Amino acid sequence: MILVLNTGSSSIKAAIFDSTLSEIATATLTGLGDTDGMATLKSGATSTQIAAPDHAAGITAILNALQGHDVTSVAHRVVHGGTALTAPCKIDAQVIATIEANVPLAPLHNPPALAGIRAMANARPDLPQYASFDTAFHATNPDVATAYAIPQNLRDLGIRRYGFHGLSYASMVDHFGADLPARLLALHLGNGASLCAIHNGTSAASSMGYSPLDGLTMGTRSGAIDGMAVLRIAEDHGLAEANRILNKESGLKALGGTNDMRSLTASDTPQAAFAVDHFCYWAARHAGSAIVAMGGVDAIAFTGGIGENAPDIRAKIMGHLSFLGDLPIHVVEAQEERQIARDAQRNGAI
């Protein structure tokens, strides 16, 4: 059985998969590291308050909640693998060092993943650990798609396009199997939103860039914005506040007052309508760019919370793309945790 861990700064999501990749148990810990040292553990229908001041305590709580299952390996979601970790792998000292070296590229995401890996190693040193990287699927993007037109010394620091949501797109490729369209426009639409040009099963281009901020309008992220506008915001508000505004106070939340697409589509306010229009318009605008990267398009697939559950949003986006003609449209369930387990299994986890 494979235990999949998605470790954030204040949460740990866990799922156990058997050898057939069927999900047989889940547990979630939220409120990790809160000032009162208490967190909420949900396992099945049970929700309890427990003492969990750090990731080590959080991992112990997750293991206790799932102790009825004979786990034989652990697989982690790691957001950023940089240019060195471009495929799922078994974790060793070198892999940990490389994830750590990539912390400047993902300062909010890689440290919690490292904390989870180390806490797991301390709690169960007998279990082999594996990592899957959200950036890895896009490692096949050509240099012309990933390079920013900036001085070489800055590019040498790793400032380039990486792309994210790679686990979702890899899962989509596995979902189609032999029926995968040659040129698939894939849209992962949720609170975080992106699209990917999948050409012959590999990523040719991603709407996200150096960080997950770029590209489509999102729940609380601005999406694509001129660098000079960013500098103006930073000049007026400071770097930390500019970061918060662009990542936490922008997107649908800024335009419509909430990042909940269900509330926006149910609302009759002009602001809500504009937020929905903005989301769909820019998804279609970026779709055009992805189609160019593939040299055409054979089918379109939607995934993610909005992509799967909001037919009106899908229809509105497709309305902008009606000039493409009658294309097959697919709705694919996002299965990132199962993809992580699949990656581990392919790397020898049993």
Short mmCIF file of C-alpha atoms in Angstrom, two decimals:
data_model
loop_
_atom_site.label_atom_id
_atom_site.label_comp_id
_atom_site.label_asym_id
_atom_site.label_seq_id
_atom_site.Cartn_x
_atom_site.Cartn_y
_atom_site.Cartn_z
CA MET A 1 0.00 0.00 0.00
CA ILE A 2 1.25 3.46 -0.93
CA LEU A 3 0.68 6.42 1.35
CA VAL A 4 0.47 9.65 -0.68
CA LEU A 5 1.23 12.90 1.19
CA ASN A 6 0.54 16.44 0.02
CA THR A 7 2.17 18.57 2.68
CA GLY A 8 1.48 22.29 2.88
CA SER A 9 2.61 24.94 5.32
CA SER A 10 -0.51 24.51 7.47
CA SER A 11 -2.05 21.27 6.21
CA ILE A 12 -1.31 17.66 5.34
CA LYS A 13 -3.52 15.69 2.97
CA ALA A 14 -3.04 11.93 2.94
CA ALA A 15 -4.46 9.07 0.91
CA ILE A 16 -3.66 5.36 0.79
CA PHE A 17 -3.76 3.42 -2.47
CA ASP A 18 -3.51 -0.32 -2.92
CA SER A 19 -1.60 -2.12 -5.68
CA THR A 20 -4.48 -1.59 -8.13
CA LEU A 21 -4.33 2.17 -7.41
CA SER A 22 -7.71 2.10 -5.69
CA GLU A 23 -8.03 4.70 -2.93
CA ILE A 24 -8.85 2.91 0.31
CA ALA A 25 -8.38 5.56 3.02
CA THR A 26 -7.87 9.31 3.44
CA ALA A 27 -6.99 11.73 6.22
CA THR A 28 -6.55 15.50 6.33
CA LEU A 29 -4.89 17.70 8.92
CA THR A 30 -5.58 21.46 8.88
CA GLY A 31 -4.51 24.27 11.16
CA LEU A 32 -0.99 22.88 11.48
CA GLY A 33 1.31 25.30 13.28
CA ASP A 34 -1.47 27.59 14.55
CA THR A 35 -0.50 29.68 17.55
CA ASP A 36 -2.55 27.52 19.92
CA GLY A 37 -0.73 24.39 18.73
CA MET A 38 -4.00 22.66 17.89
CA ALA A 39 -5.03 21.25 14.51
CA THR A 40 -8.11 19.56 13.05
CA LEU A 41 -7.74 15.94 11.95
CA LYS A 42 -10.38 14.49 9.62
CA SER A 43 -10.36 10.78 8.88
CA GLY A 44 -13.44 9.28 7.29
CA ALA A 45 -16.47 10.77 9.00
CA THR A 46 -14.50 11.61 12.15
CA SER A 47 -13.16 15.09 12.94
CA THR A 48 -11.11 15.76 16.07
CA GLN A 49 -8.93 18.49 17.55
CA ILE A 50 -5.38 17.35 18.28
CA ALA A 51 -2.10 18.87 19.43
CA ALA A 52 0.06 19.35 16.31
CA PRO A 53 2.45 22.29 16.60
CA ASP A 54 4.72 21.18 13.74
CA HIS A 55 5.02 18.83 10.77
CA ALA A 56 6.58 16.04 12.83
CA ALA A 57 3.54 15.97 15.11
CA GLY A 58 1.27 16.26 12.08
CA ILE A 59 2.83 13.25 10.35
CA THR A 60 2.53 11.23 13.54
CA ALA A 61 -1.16 12.14 13.77
CA ILE A 62 -1.73 11.13 10.13
CA LEU A 63 0.01 7.79 10.68
CA ASN A 64 -2.04 7.13 13.81
CA ALA A 65 -5.24 7.90 11.94
CA LEU A 66 -4.29 5.45 9.19
CA GLN A 67 -2.61 2.82 11.39
CA GLY A 68 -5.02 0.07 10.37
CA HIS A 69 -3.40 -0.08 6.93
CA ASP A 70 -0.11 -1.81 6.19
CA VAL A 71 1.71 0.97 4.36
CA THR A 72 4.80 -0.21 2.45
CA SER A 73 5.97 3.06 0.85
CA VAL A 74 5.32 6.80 0.89
CA ALA A 75 4.97 9.18 -2.06
CA HIS A 76 5.08 12.98 -1.82
CA ARG A 77 3.86 15.84 -3.96
CA VAL A 78 6.67 18.36 -4.41
CA VAL A 79 5.75 21.52 -6.27
CA HIS A 80 9.13 22.46 -7.72
CA GLY A 81 11.80 20.15 -9.08
CA GLY A 82 13.65 22.87 -10.99
CA THR A 83 15.67 21.84 -14.02
CA ALA A 84 17.33 18.86 -12.30
CA LEU A 85 14.33 16.87 -11.05
CA THR A 86 12.29 16.43 -14.21
CA ALA A 87 10.74 13.03 -13.53
CA PRO A 88 9.25 11.20 -10.53
CA CYS A 89 11.95 9.46 -8.49
CA LYS A 90 12.87 7.60 -5.34
CA ILE A 91 14.02 9.98 -2.62
CA ASP A 92 17.62 9.84 -1.43
CA ALA A 93 20.02 12.37 0.09
CA GLN A 94 20.82 13.91 -3.30
CA VAL A 95 17.14 14.35 -4.17
CA ILE A 96 16.52 16.04 -0.82
CA ALA A 97 19.48 18.36 -1.40
CA THR A 98 18.15 19.28 -4.85
CA ILE A 99 14.65 19.99 -3.54
CA GLU A 100 16.27 22.18 -0.90
CA ALA A 101 18.34 23.98 -3.55
CA ASN A 102 15.08 24.79 -5.35
CA VAL A 103 13.53 26.49 -2.32
CA PRO A 104 14.27 29.97 -3.80
CA LEU A 105 12.10 28.97 -6.78
CA ALA A 106 9.20 27.86 -4.56
CA PRO A 107 9.70 29.42 -1.11
CA LEU A 108 6.09 28.78 -0.03
CA HIS A 109 5.81 25.20 -1.29
CA ASN A 110 9.10 23.29 -1.19
CA PRO A 111 9.88 23.84 2.54
CA PRO A 112 6.66 22.13 3.72
CA ALA A 113 7.32 19.23 1.33
CA LEU A 114 10.81 18.86 2.78
CA ALA A 115 9.39 19.01 6.30
CA GLY A 116 6.99 16.20 5.41
CA ILE A 117 9.75 14.06 3.87
CA ARG A 118 12.00 14.50 6.90
CA ALA A 119 9.20 13.96 9.40
CA MET A 120 8.22 10.77 7.58
CA ALA A 121 11.83 9.56 7.55
CA ASN A 122 12.03 10.06 11.31
CA ALA A 123 8.67 8.45 12.03
CA ARG A 124 9.07 5.46 9.70
CA PRO A 125 12.69 5.12 8.55
CA ASP A 126 11.85 1.64 7.23
CA LEU A 127 9.62 2.98 4.46
CA PRO A 128 11.04 3.98 1.05
CA GLN A 129 9.94 7.44 -0.08
CA TYR A 130 9.21 8.77 -3.56
CA ALA A 131 8.57 12.22 -5.01
CA SER A 132 6.47 13.54 -7.87
CA PHE A 133 7.01 17.09 -9.08
CA ASP A 134 4.34 19.51 -10.31
CA THR A 135 6.85 21.05 -12.71
CA ALA A 136 8.17 17.78 -14.18
CA PHE A 137 5.51 17.26 -16.85
CA HIS A 138 6.52 20.53 -18.49
CA ALA A 139 10.22 19.65 -18.73
CA THR A 140 9.58 18.75 -22.39
CA ASN A 141 8.78 22.37 -23.27
CA PRO A 142 11.30 23.66 -25.82
CA ASP A 143 13.76 26.37 -24.79
CA VAL A 144 11.99 28.93 -26.94
CA ALA A 145 8.88 28.36 -24.80
CA THR A 146 10.63 28.51 -21.42
CA ALA A 147 13.24 31.25 -21.81
CA TYR A 148 12.48 34.82 -20.82
CA ALA A 149 14.19 37.48 -22.93
CA ILE A 150 16.31 38.70 -20.02
CA PRO A 151 20.09 38.85 -19.46
CA GLN A 152 21.94 35.53 -19.25
CA ASN A 153 23.05 36.07 -15.65
CA LEU A 154 19.40 36.23 -14.59
CA ARG A 155 18.50 33.16 -16.62
CA ASP A 156 21.40 31.40 -14.89
CA LEU A 157 19.59 32.00 -11.58
CA GLY A 158 16.74 29.81 -12.81
CA ILE A 159 14.42 32.64 -13.84
CA ARG A 160 12.46 30.99 -16.67
CA ARG A 161 9.08 29.46 -17.33
CA TYR A 162 8.46 26.16 -15.53
CA GLY A 163 4.72 25.50 -15.64
CA PHE A 164 2.68 23.82 -12.90
CA HIS A 165 -0.33 21.51 -12.43
CA GLY A 166 1.86 18.90 -14.09
CA LEU A 167 0.49 16.04 -12.01
CA SER A 168 -3.03 16.85 -13.19
CA TYR A 169 -1.95 16.87 -16.82
CA ALA A 170 0.08 13.67 -16.45
CA SER A 171 -2.99 12.03 -14.93
CA MET A 172 -5.03 13.20 -17.91
CA VAL A 173 -2.59 11.58 -20.34
CA ASP A 174 -2.88 8.30 -18.42
CA HIS A 175 -6.68 8.65 -18.44
CA PHE A 176 -6.81 8.75 -22.24
CA GLY A 177 -4.25 6.00 -22.73
CA ALA A 178 -4.14 4.83 -26.35
CA ASP A 179 -7.03 7.17 -27.18
CA LEU A 180 -5.03 10.31 -26.36
CA PRO A 181 -5.57 12.94 -29.08
CA ALA A 182 -2.35 13.98 -30.82
CA ARG A 183 -2.94 17.69 -30.08
CA LEU A 184 -4.88 18.10 -26.86
CA LEU A 185 -5.72 21.49 -25.35
CA ALA A 186 -6.00 20.73 -21.62
CA LEU A 187 -7.51 23.18 -19.13
CA HIS A 188 -7.14 22.70 -15.38
CA LEU A 189 -9.69 25.13 -13.95
CA GLY A 190 -10.05 25.60 -10.22
CA ASN A 191 -9.02 28.19 -7.66
CA GLY A 192 -5.67 27.82 -9.40
CA ALA A 193 -6.13 27.69 -13.16
CA SER A 194 -3.88 26.89 -16.09
CA LEU A 195 -3.86 25.30 -19.49
CA CYS A 196 -1.39 23.06 -21.26
CA ALA A 197 -0.67 22.20 -24.87
CA ILE A 198 -0.25 18.40 -24.83
CA HIS A 199 1.35 17.29 -28.09
CA ASN A 200 1.77 13.55 -28.63
CA GLY A 201 1.51 12.95 -24.90
CA THR A 202 4.04 15.57 -23.76
CA SER A 203 3.76 19.20 -22.70
CA ALA A 204 4.61 21.66 -25.46
CA ALA A 205 3.61 24.81 -23.53
CA SER A 206 2.02 25.91 -20.27
CA SER A 207 0.16 29.10 -19.40
CA MET A 208 1.93 29.28 -16.02
CA GLY A 209 5.48 30.60 -15.90
CA TYR A 210 8.21 31.16 -13.30
CA SER A 211 5.49 30.82 -10.67
CA PRO A 212 1.86 29.69 -10.57
CA LEU A 213 0.84 33.39 -10.71
CA ASP A 214 1.11 33.73 -14.49
CA GLY A 215 -1.47 32.94 -17.14
CA LEU A 216 -5.23 32.61 -16.65
CA THR A 217 -7.37 34.65 -14.28
CA MET A 218 -7.62 32.57 -11.09
CA GLY A 219 -9.48 32.52 -7.81
CA THR A 220 -7.20 34.91 -5.92
CA ARG A 221 -4.24 35.24 -8.33
CA SER A 222 -4.11 37.95 -10.95
CA GLY A 223 -2.89 35.80 -13.81
CA ALA A 224 -0.76 37.49 -16.47
CA ILE A 225 0.20 41.05 -15.54
CA ASP A 226 2.78 43.46 -16.94
CA GLY A 227 6.04 43.46 -15.00
CA MET A 228 5.99 47.25 -14.80
CA ALA A 229 2.58 47.07 -13.14
CA VAL A 230 4.06 44.66 -10.59
CA LEU A 231 6.92 47.08 -9.94
CA ARG A 232 4.42 49.92 -9.45
CA ILE A 233 2.42 47.87 -6.94
CA ALA A 234 5.63 46.94 -5.10
CA GLU A 235 6.78 50.56 -5.08
CA ASP A 236 3.48 51.75 -3.63
CA HIS A 237 2.86 48.90 -1.18
CA GLY A 238 6.19 47.14 -0.56
CA LEU A 239 7.33 43.73 -1.78
CA ALA A 240 5.57 41.61 0.83
CA GLU A 241 2.24 43.38 0.37
CA ALA A 242 2.54 43.24 -3.43
CA ASN A 243 3.08 39.49 -3.13
CA ARG A 244 -0.02 39.18 -0.95
CA ILE A 245 -2.16 41.34 -3.25
CA LEU A 246 -1.24 39.50 -6.43
CA ASN A 247 -1.56 36.01 -4.93
CA LYS A 248 -4.31 36.39 -2.32
CA GLU A 249 -6.44 39.44 -3.19
CA SER A 250 -6.62 39.40 -6.98
CA GLY A 251 -8.31 37.31 -9.67
CA LEU A 252 -12.01 36.52 -9.30
CA LYS A 253 -11.94 37.77 -5.71
CA ALA A 254 -10.81 41.23 -6.82
CA LEU A 255 -13.21 41.45 -9.77
CA GLY A 256 -16.33 39.85 -8.30
CA GLY A 257 -15.86 39.97 -4.54
CA THR A 258 -15.37 36.21 -4.09
CA ASN A 259 -13.22 33.43 -5.51
CA ASP A 260 -16.15 30.98 -5.36
CA MET A 261 -17.22 30.42 -8.98
CA ARG A 262 -20.54 28.92 -7.85
CA SER A 263 -21.42 32.13 -6.03
CA LEU A 264 -20.35 34.25 -8.98
CA THR A 265 -22.42 32.34 -11.53
CA ALA A 266 -25.45 32.43 -9.20
CA SER A 267 -25.14 36.19 -8.62
CA ASP A 268 -26.94 38.82 -10.70
CA THR A 269 -24.50 41.65 -9.98
CA PRO A 270 -22.56 43.33 -12.81
CA GLN A 271 -19.32 42.70 -10.90
CA ALA A 272 -19.94 38.96 -10.73
CA ALA A 273 -20.83 38.81 -14.42
CA PHE A 274 -17.67 40.70 -15.33
CA ALA A 275 -15.52 38.37 -13.21
CA VAL A 276 -16.97 35.33 -14.99
CA ASP A 277 -16.52 36.98 -18.38
CA HIS A 278 -12.90 37.85 -17.54
CA PHE A 279 -12.15 34.28 -16.45
CA CYS A 280 -13.58 32.77 -19.64
CA TYR A 281 -12.18 35.39 -22.02
CA TRP A 282 -8.62 35.00 -20.78
CA ALA A 283 -8.86 31.21 -20.71
CA ALA A 284 -9.75 31.38 -24.41
CA ARG A 285 -7.04 33.99 -25.14
CA HIS A 286 -4.37 31.76 -23.62
CA ALA A 287 -5.87 28.75 -25.40
CA GLY A 288 -5.02 30.41 -28.70
CA SER A 289 -1.38 30.62 -27.64
CA ALA A 290 -1.32 26.94 -26.67
CA ILE A 291 -2.87 25.91 -29.98
CA VAL A 292 -0.09 27.75 -31.82
CA ALA A 293 2.48 25.83 -29.75
CA MET A 294 0.96 22.54 -30.98
CA GLY A 295 0.39 23.65 -34.56
CA GLY A 296 -3.35 23.03 -34.23
CA VAL A 297 -5.78 21.20 -31.98
CA ASP A 298 -7.65 17.89 -32.20
CA ALA A 299 -9.60 17.90 -28.92
CA ILE A 300 -10.14 19.90 -25.73
CA ALA A 301 -10.26 18.50 -22.18
CA PHE A 302 -11.39 20.19 -18.96
CA THR A 303 -10.41 19.13 -15.45
CA GLY A 304 -10.27 20.65 -11.94
CA GLY A 305 -13.10 21.78 -9.69
CA ILE A 306 -14.47 24.38 -12.12
CA GLY A 307 -13.51 22.48 -15.25
CA GLU A 308 -15.38 19.37 -14.12
CA ASN A 309 -18.39 20.89 -12.39
CA ALA A 310 -19.28 24.13 -14.21
CA PRO A 311 -20.81 23.33 -17.61
CA ASP A 312 -21.79 26.98 -18.15
CA ILE A 313 -18.15 28.03 -17.79
CA ARG A 314 -17.04 25.34 -20.22
CA ALA A 315 -19.69 26.47 -22.68
CA LYS A 316 -18.69 30.12 -22.35
CA ILE A 317 -15.03 29.32 -23.02
CA MET A 318 -15.96 27.14 -25.97
CA GLY A 319 -18.11 29.99 -27.28
CA HIS A 320 -14.95 32.07 -27.64
CA LEU A 321 -13.31 29.12 -29.43
CA SER A 322 -16.22 28.32 -31.75
CA PHE A 323 -14.15 29.39 -34.76
CA LEU A 324 -12.16 26.17 -34.27
CA GLY A 325 -15.13 24.16 -35.50
CA ASP A 326 -16.71 21.04 -34.02
CA LEU A 327 -14.05 19.59 -31.72
CA PRO A 328 -14.40 16.68 -29.26
CA ILE A 329 -14.81 18.03 -25.72
CA HIS A 330 -13.83 15.85 -22.75
CA VAL A 331 -14.37 16.28 -19.00
CA VAL A 332 -11.72 14.41 -17.02
CA GLU A 333 -11.70 13.90 -13.25
CA ALA A 334 -8.60 15.36 -11.61
CA GLN A 335 -6.70 12.53 -9.90
CA GLU A 336 -3.42 14.03 -8.77
CA GLU A 337 -3.04 11.82 -5.68
CA ARG A 338 -3.61 8.67 -7.74
CA GLN A 339 -1.03 9.94 -10.25
CA ILE A 340 1.52 10.34 -7.44
CA ALA A 341 0.84 6.75 -6.35
CA ARG A 342 1.15 5.61 -9.98
CA ASP A 343 4.48 7.45 -10.29
CA ALA A 344 5.79 5.75 -7.16
CA GLN A 345 4.61 2.37 -8.39
CA ARG A 346 6.43 2.89 -11.69
CA ASN A 347 9.59 3.71 -9.73
CA GLY A 348 9.49 0.46 -7.78
CA ALA A 349 7.11 1.13 -4.89
CA ILE A 350 5.15 -1.96 -3.87
#
